[in-house]
DNA sequence: CAGTGGTCTAGACCACAGG
DNA sequence: CTGTGGTCTAGACCACTGG
């Protein structure tokens, strides 16, 4: 009847997943309590808890005190995407990374940038425009605004040798961030930099990173045509 | 000196994060062992383990047996994005969801679909083309291929009343999936359905879901101009 | 109020990999 | 071989919330 013995919490997790997929436990249905499962599997309740917590984090179970644990009606599973450095991204696909700083100056940010950075940014911001290459072909435009008050050391960085993207990742600790993915038509200047047609469909990422409640930087990454972001469920 | 007392693992986590952000523990540096921290915080080692595991999952720590725990050099943080049902997505933003089935037939899939579904799909596939609306405006085109062998019951579903997206999410358990995000220019038929200009930049998702090693379905979601996908770090 | 999950503890053994 | 994280256990108390 029962197959391999239950040893660790991963075995419990696998068995729970199997029962969900086989519909032994149907969506919306309540499953046995931790104590009951612990007795059935012959392990400690803590082990069952570890397993059920993992499955719940994956979105397949809803757990509430007193109400018990139910199989999720709508398995809203979560894809986790890793946000690497641009250089690591390029080199990870076996291509050579190149980089050119186009402009770096200080000034007042446009409204949409101020808004994205919380509006509380009163000082002038450092504006950086740079182009990354993959095997000598344009890869992505990095259009970035930095709040120098949060990372004063960036004034001393040589941004012609190391990209702001990389410098910030290794020098500026952040506590959180917002990310927006979208598709945008290539503007005239973007088409020029990326060597593509005007109004070409470009994959775009807007990202703001925060140190608690103050914005560190806001960046718009505009990728050359054909770029795709892959992940797994 | 020390502030609030350490009660639970979340307190330990917060303190660890504080030390990382304050650079008390610099990137690449080794931090004390679980046993040492447990003694310092006056709690059990299991509690410290729980906290450090959480921080490591967030990508800020690298843990290896015998080698100890180090602060990550490149904090490759992971964004987790939720993949909701289309209807829930629309209604979640306060709009009314509409849906129209455009075509549903059975036939041989084109090569790129067969490839995405693992190639091992020999049977004919169910092809579904549908349009979703948000407040009567076109929202997204759902262009889907389903392997009926994996979900025979779909033959009896009334796909004019419920979208294949929703039917599959509630009737077809899956164990994994691949997702690709990109930007694509609107084709003539897409521009027609979405009521946008030809070659407009459209946010596109290709998704294949699997039951173990067999593909259940492959879908291309082509969103109307202006659509964006948001998430948080 | 009482049932359920959430967590802590002290101790133990194990698995892995550095030296 | 030895130190470190990974995990299990048995028991306990707590926090939340449904009835």
mmCIF file of C-alpha atoms in Angstrom, chain A:
data_model
loop_
_atom_site.group_PDB
_atom_site.id
_atom_site.type_symbol
_atom_site.label_atom_id
_atom_site.label_comp_id
_atom_site.label_asym_id
_atom_site.label_seq_id
_atom_site.Cartn_x
_atom_site.Cartn_y
_atom_site.Cartn_z
ATOM 1 C CA UNK A 1 0.000 0.000 0.000
ATOM 2 C CA UNK A 2 2.191 2.770 1.244
ATOM 3 C CA UNK A 3 5.402 3.122 -0.665
ATOM 4 C CA UNK A 4 8.733 4.444 0.455
ATOM 5 C CA UNK A 5 8.876 5.239 4.148
ATOM 6 C CA UNK A 6 8.523 8.827 5.238
ATOM 7 C CA UNK A 7 11.867 10.083 6.456
ATOM 8 C CA UNK A 8 12.135 13.869 6.334
ATOM 9 C CA UNK A 9 9.963 16.870 5.678
ATOM 10 C CA UNK A 10 10.643 16.682 1.951
ATOM 11 C CA UNK A 11 9.070 13.256 1.887
ATOM 12 C CA UNK A 12 6.029 14.645 3.644
ATOM 13 C CA UNK A 13 5.930 17.505 1.150
ATOM 14 C CA UNK A 14 6.117 15.099 -1.790
ATOM 15 C CA UNK A 15 3.325 12.965 -0.376
ATOM 16 C CA UNK A 16 1.139 16.023 0.220
ATOM 17 C CA UNK A 17 1.740 17.232 -3.343
ATOM 18 C CA UNK A 18 0.916 13.791 -4.651
ATOM 19 C CA UNK A 19 -2.404 13.774 -2.818
ATOM 20 C CA UNK A 20 -3.256 17.221 -4.136
ATOM 21 C CA UNK A 21 -2.387 16.301 -7.716
ATOM 22 C CA UNK A 22 -4.281 13.006 -7.456
ATOM 23 C CA UNK A 23 -7.258 14.905 -6.052
ATOM 24 C CA UNK A 24 -7.330 12.758 -2.972
ATOM 25 C CA UNK A 25 -7.640 16.189 -1.434
ATOM 26 C CA UNK A 26 -9.781 18.263 -3.773
ATOM 27 C CA UNK A 27 -9.536 22.047 -4.165
ATOM 28 C CA UNK A 28 -11.308 23.838 -1.341
ATOM 29 C CA UNK A 29 -11.340 20.731 0.786
ATOM 30 C CA UNK A 30 -9.939 20.711 4.293
ATOM 31 C CA UNK A 31 -7.056 18.365 4.969
ATOM 32 C CA UNK A 32 -6.186 16.618 8.243
ATOM 33 C CA UNK A 33 -4.591 18.600 11.038
ATOM 34 C CA UNK A 34 -0.867 18.638 11.562
ATOM 35 C CA UNK A 35 -1.242 16.370 14.557
ATOM 36 C CA UNK A 36 -3.209 13.800 12.579
ATOM 37 C CA UNK A 37 -0.759 13.798 9.699
ATOM 38 C CA UNK A 38 2.144 13.506 12.107
ATOM 39 C CA UNK A 39 0.566 10.402 13.578
ATOM 40 C CA UNK A 40 -0.189 8.941 10.148
ATOM 41 C CA UNK A 41 3.331 9.539 8.884
ATOM 42 C CA UNK A 42 4.943 8.556 12.128
ATOM 43 C CA UNK A 43 6.923 11.750 12.538
ATOM 44 C CA UNK A 44 6.887 14.819 14.758
ATOM 45 C CA UNK A 45 4.343 17.573 14.217
ATOM 46 C CA UNK A 46 7.162 20.040 13.560
ATOM 47 C CA UNK A 47 8.178 17.988 10.543
ATOM 48 C CA UNK A 48 4.665 18.084 9.133
ATOM 49 C CA UNK A 49 4.542 21.809 9.832
ATOM 50 C CA UNK A 50 7.748 22.344 7.872
ATOM 51 C CA UNK A 51 6.323 20.485 4.886
ATOM 52 C CA UNK A 52 2.896 22.122 4.918
ATOM 53 C CA UNK A 53 4.471 25.545 5.282
ATOM 54 C CA UNK A 54 6.559 24.910 2.170
ATOM 55 C CA UNK A 55 3.535 23.833 0.152
ATOM 56 C CA UNK A 56 1.547 26.809 1.419
ATOM 57 C CA UNK A 57 4.338 29.167 0.366
ATOM 58 C CA UNK A 58 4.142 27.660 -3.098
ATOM 59 C CA UNK A 59 0.505 28.741 -3.116
ATOM 60 C CA UNK A 60 -1.167 25.333 -3.142
ATOM 61 C CA UNK A 61 -2.504 25.447 0.411
ATOM 62 C CA UNK A 62 -4.342 28.018 2.493
ATOM 63 C CA UNK A 63 -3.627 27.804 6.182
ATOM 64 C CA UNK A 64 -5.511 29.605 8.927
ATOM 65 C CA UNK A 65 -5.502 29.099 12.632
ATOM 66 C CA UNK A 66 -8.485 27.307 13.957
ATOM 67 C CA UNK A 67 -9.948 27.041 10.447
ATOM 68 C CA UNK A 68 -7.381 24.440 9.454
ATOM 69 C CA UNK A 69 -5.568 23.859 6.166
ATOM 70 C CA UNK A 70 -7.380 23.769 2.827
ATOM 71 C CA UNK A 71 -6.303 23.071 -0.726
ATOM 72 C CA UNK A 72 -6.243 26.404 -2.545
ATOM 73 C CA UNK A 73 -9.177 27.013 -4.904
ATOM 74 C CA UNK A 74 -7.115 29.016 -7.334
ATOM 75 C CA UNK A 75 -3.562 27.786 -7.226
ATOM 76 C CA UNK A 76 -2.027 31.220 -7.709
ATOM 77 C CA UNK A 77 1.466 29.982 -8.062
ATOM 78 C CA UNK A 78 4.343 32.354 -7.816
ATOM 79 C CA UNK A 79 7.147 32.593 -10.282
ATOM 80 C CA UNK A 80 10.380 33.819 -8.746
ATOM 81 C CA UNK A 81 12.584 35.770 -11.066
ATOM 82 C CA UNK A 82 16.147 36.522 -10.325
ATOM 83 C CA UNK A 83 17.319 40.035 -11.034
ATOM 84 C CA UNK A 84 20.967 39.751 -11.968
ATOM 85 C CA UNK A 85 23.540 42.350 -12.803
ATOM 86 C CA UNK A 86 23.448 43.246 -16.477
ATOM 87 C CA UNK A 87 27.005 42.073 -16.946
ATOM 88 C CA UNK A 88 26.277 38.716 -15.313
ATOM 89 C CA UNK A 89 23.178 38.443 -17.483
ATOM 90 C CA UNK A 90 25.151 38.892 -20.689
ATOM 91 C CA UNK A 91 28.101 36.754 -19.681
ATOM 92 C CA UNK A 92 25.795 34.058 -18.364
ATOM 93 C CA UNK A 93 24.575 33.489 -21.906
ATOM 94 C CA UNK A 94 28.111 33.087 -23.154
ATOM 95 C CA UNK A 95 28.471 36.516 -24.727
ATOM 96 C CA UNK A 96 31.001 39.214 -24.085
ATOM 97 C CA UNK A 97 29.796 42.231 -22.137
ATOM 98 C CA UNK A 98 30.602 45.731 -23.296
ATOM 99 C CA UNK A 99 29.665 49.060 -21.785
ATOM 100 C CA UNK A 100 29.729 52.695 -22.798
ATOM 101 C CA UNK A 101 28.881 55.662 -20.610
ATOM 102 C CA UNK A 102 27.028 58.184 -22.734
ATOM 103 C CA UNK A 103 26.166 60.934 -20.327
ATOM 104 C CA UNK A 104 26.516 61.697 -16.634
ATOM 105 C CA UNK A 105 25.324 64.942 -15.130
ATOM 106 C CA UNK A 106 23.427 66.440 -12.227
ATOM 107 C CA UNK A 107 20.078 68.101 -12.449
ATOM 108 C CA UNK A 108 16.441 68.132 -11.591
ATOM 109 C CA UNK A 109 14.558 64.957 -12.384
ATOM 110 C CA UNK A 110 11.451 65.000 -14.575
ATOM 111 C CA UNK A 111 8.113 64.597 -12.849
ATOM 112 C CA UNK A 112 7.574 60.926 -13.598
ATOM 113 C CA UNK A 113 10.937 60.091 -12.065
ATOM 114 C CA UNK A 114 10.297 62.218 -8.994
ATOM 115 C CA UNK A 115 6.967 60.496 -8.632
ATOM 116 C CA UNK A 116 8.439 57.033 -8.930
ATOM 117 C CA UNK A 117 11.018 57.950 -6.305
ATOM 118 C CA UNK A 118 8.426 58.987 -3.789
ATOM 119 C CA UNK A 119 8.327 62.706 -4.486
ATOM 120 C CA UNK A 120 10.280 63.369 -1.317
ATOM 121 C CA UNK A 121 13.421 63.862 -3.353
ATOM 122 C CA UNK A 122 14.249 67.525 -3.099
ATOM 123 C CA UNK A 123 17.878 67.529 -4.021
ATOM 124 C CA UNK A 124 19.183 67.401 -7.534
ATOM 125 C CA UNK A 125 19.796 63.919 -8.822
ATOM 126 C CA UNK A 126 22.643 62.283 -10.654
ATOM 127 C CA UNK A 127 21.522 61.328 -14.139
ATOM 128 C CA UNK A 128 23.316 58.555 -15.974
ATOM 129 C CA UNK A 129 22.771 57.329 -19.496
ATOM 130 C CA UNK A 130 24.701 54.292 -20.636
ATOM 131 C CA UNK A 131 24.609 51.550 -23.216
ATOM 132 C CA UNK A 132 25.446 47.899 -22.594
ATOM 133 C CA UNK A 133 26.614 45.577 -25.345
ATOM 134 C CA UNK A 134 26.495 41.827 -25.866
ATOM 135 C CA UNK A 135 29.192 40.722 -28.294
ATOM 136 C CA UNK A 136 29.474 44.258 -29.653
ATOM 137 C CA UNK A 137 25.749 44.489 -30.373
ATOM 138 C CA UNK A 138 23.608 46.910 -28.385
ATOM 139 C CA UNK A 139 21.931 45.034 -25.545
ATOM 140 C CA UNK A 140 20.195 47.467 -23.234
ATOM 141 C CA UNK A 141 19.963 51.182 -22.495
ATOM 142 C CA UNK A 142 20.461 52.049 -18.839
ATOM 143 C CA UNK A 143 18.772 55.372 -18.073
ATOM 144 C CA UNK A 144 19.235 56.013 -14.387
ATOM 145 C CA UNK A 145 18.611 58.641 -11.719
ATOM 146 C CA UNK A 146 20.471 58.370 -8.440
ATOM 147 C CA UNK A 147 19.813 60.165 -5.177
ATOM 148 C CA UNK A 148 23.400 61.058 -4.217
ATOM 149 C CA UNK A 149 22.368 61.750 -0.636
ATOM 150 C CA UNK A 150 21.845 58.020 -0.152
ATOM 151 C CA UNK A 151 25.112 56.941 -1.776
ATOM 152 C CA UNK A 152 27.572 59.862 -1.632
ATOM 153 C CA UNK A 153 30.466 57.594 -2.580
ATOM 154 C CA UNK A 154 29.151 57.314 -6.126
ATOM 155 C CA UNK A 155 30.588 60.749 -6.837
ATOM 156 C CA UNK A 156 34.063 59.177 -6.637
ATOM 157 C CA UNK A 157 33.211 56.161 -8.780
ATOM 158 C CA UNK A 158 34.595 55.951 -12.306
ATOM 159 C CA UNK A 159 31.406 55.248 -14.183
ATOM 160 C CA UNK A 160 33.237 54.947 -17.485
ATOM 161 C CA UNK A 161 34.900 51.771 -16.247
ATOM 162 C CA UNK A 162 32.135 50.169 -14.216
ATOM 163 C CA UNK A 163 28.435 50.552 -14.900
ATOM 164 C CA UNK A 164 26.246 52.299 -12.355
ATOM 165 C CA UNK A 165 24.202 49.106 -12.322
ATOM 166 C CA UNK A 166 27.157 47.104 -11.108
ATOM 167 C CA UNK A 167 28.554 49.773 -8.814
ATOM 168 C CA UNK A 168 25.253 50.208 -7.022
ATOM 169 C CA UNK A 169 24.669 46.477 -6.626
ATOM 170 C CA UNK A 170 27.992 46.079 -4.877
ATOM 171 C CA UNK A 171 28.046 49.327 -2.906
ATOM 172 C CA UNK A 172 24.483 50.305 -2.115
ATOM 173 C CA UNK A 173 22.527 48.006 0.168
ATOM 174 C CA UNK A 174 18.815 48.269 -0.354
ATOM 175 C CA UNK A 175 15.883 46.996 1.600
ATOM 176 C CA UNK A 176 13.279 46.777 -1.139
ATOM 177 C CA UNK A 177 12.227 47.787 -4.605
ATOM 178 C CA UNK A 178 9.434 48.144 -7.117
ATOM 179 C CA UNK A 179 9.615 46.659 -10.593
ATOM 180 C CA UNK A 180 7.406 47.271 -13.607
ATOM 181 C CA UNK A 181 7.671 45.265 -16.827
ATOM 182 C CA UNK A 182 6.152 46.612 -20.010
ATOM 183 C CA UNK A 183 6.493 46.940 -23.763
ATOM 184 C CA UNK A 184 7.361 50.352 -25.223
ATOM 185 C CA UNK A 185 7.824 51.641 -28.745
ATOM 186 C CA UNK A 186 11.354 52.770 -29.528
ATOM 187 C CA UNK A 187 11.807 56.525 -29.429
ATOM 188 C CA UNK A 188 14.055 58.187 -31.950
ATOM 189 C CA UNK A 189 17.046 58.280 -29.606
ATOM 190 C CA UNK A 190 16.446 54.749 -28.385
ATOM 191 C CA UNK A 191 16.213 53.413 -31.925
ATOM 192 C CA UNK A 192 19.459 55.177 -32.669
ATOM 193 C CA UNK A 193 21.302 53.671 -29.705
ATOM 194 C CA UNK A 194 19.900 50.191 -30.095
ATOM 195 C CA UNK A 195 20.272 50.230 -33.872
ATOM 196 C CA UNK A 196 16.678 49.270 -34.451
ATOM 197 C CA UNK A 197 13.651 50.715 -36.209
ATOM 198 C CA UNK A 198 11.692 53.634 -34.870
ATOM 199 C CA UNK A 199 8.702 52.391 -32.823
ATOM 200 C CA UNK A 200 10.112 48.875 -32.621
ATOM 201 C CA UNK A 201 8.605 46.904 -29.724
ATOM 202 C CA UNK A 202 11.086 47.052 -26.844
ATOM 203 C CA UNK A 203 10.952 45.113 -23.600
ATOM 204 C CA UNK A 204 11.282 47.623 -20.779
ATOM 205 C CA UNK A 205 11.886 47.435 -17.044
ATOM 206 C CA UNK A 206 11.347 50.334 -14.647
ATOM 207 C CA UNK A 207 12.874 49.694 -11.247
ATOM 208 C CA UNK A 208 13.059 51.801 -8.109
ATOM 209 C CA UNK A 209 15.141 50.604 -5.179
ATOM 210 C CA UNK A 210 14.708 51.812 -1.635
ATOM 211 C CA UNK A 211 16.606 52.002 1.597
ATOM 212 C CA UNK A 212 13.658 51.799 3.941
ATOM 213 C CA UNK A 213 11.560 54.834 2.958
ATOM 214 C CA UNK A 214 14.025 56.786 0.868
ATOM 215 C CA UNK A 215 14.586 56.085 -2.791
ATOM 216 C CA UNK A 216 18.143 55.272 -3.809
ATOM 217 C CA UNK A 217 17.765 55.060 -7.536
ATOM 218 C CA UNK A 218 15.271 54.770 -10.350
ATOM 219 C CA UNK A 219 16.293 53.112 -13.570
ATOM 220 C CA UNK A 220 14.681 52.442 -16.918
ATOM 221 C CA UNK A 221 16.177 49.517 -18.785
ATOM 222 C CA UNK A 222 15.231 49.411 -22.451
ATOM 223 C CA UNK A 223 16.280 46.187 -24.138
ATOM 224 C CA UNK A 224 17.093 45.657 -27.779
ATOM 225 C CA UNK A 225 14.417 43.920 -29.869
ATOM 226 C CA UNK A 226 14.175 40.198 -29.294
ATOM 227 C CA UNK A 227 15.092 40.275 -25.643
ATOM 228 C CA UNK A 228 13.044 37.969 -23.424
ATOM 229 C CA UNK A 229 12.893 37.301 -19.724
ATOM 230 C CA UNK A 230 12.510 33.645 -18.782
ATOM 231 C CA UNK A 231 11.468 31.991 -15.591
ATOM 232 C CA UNK A 232 9.864 28.907 -14.165
ATOM 233 C CA UNK A 233 6.840 28.042 -12.081
#
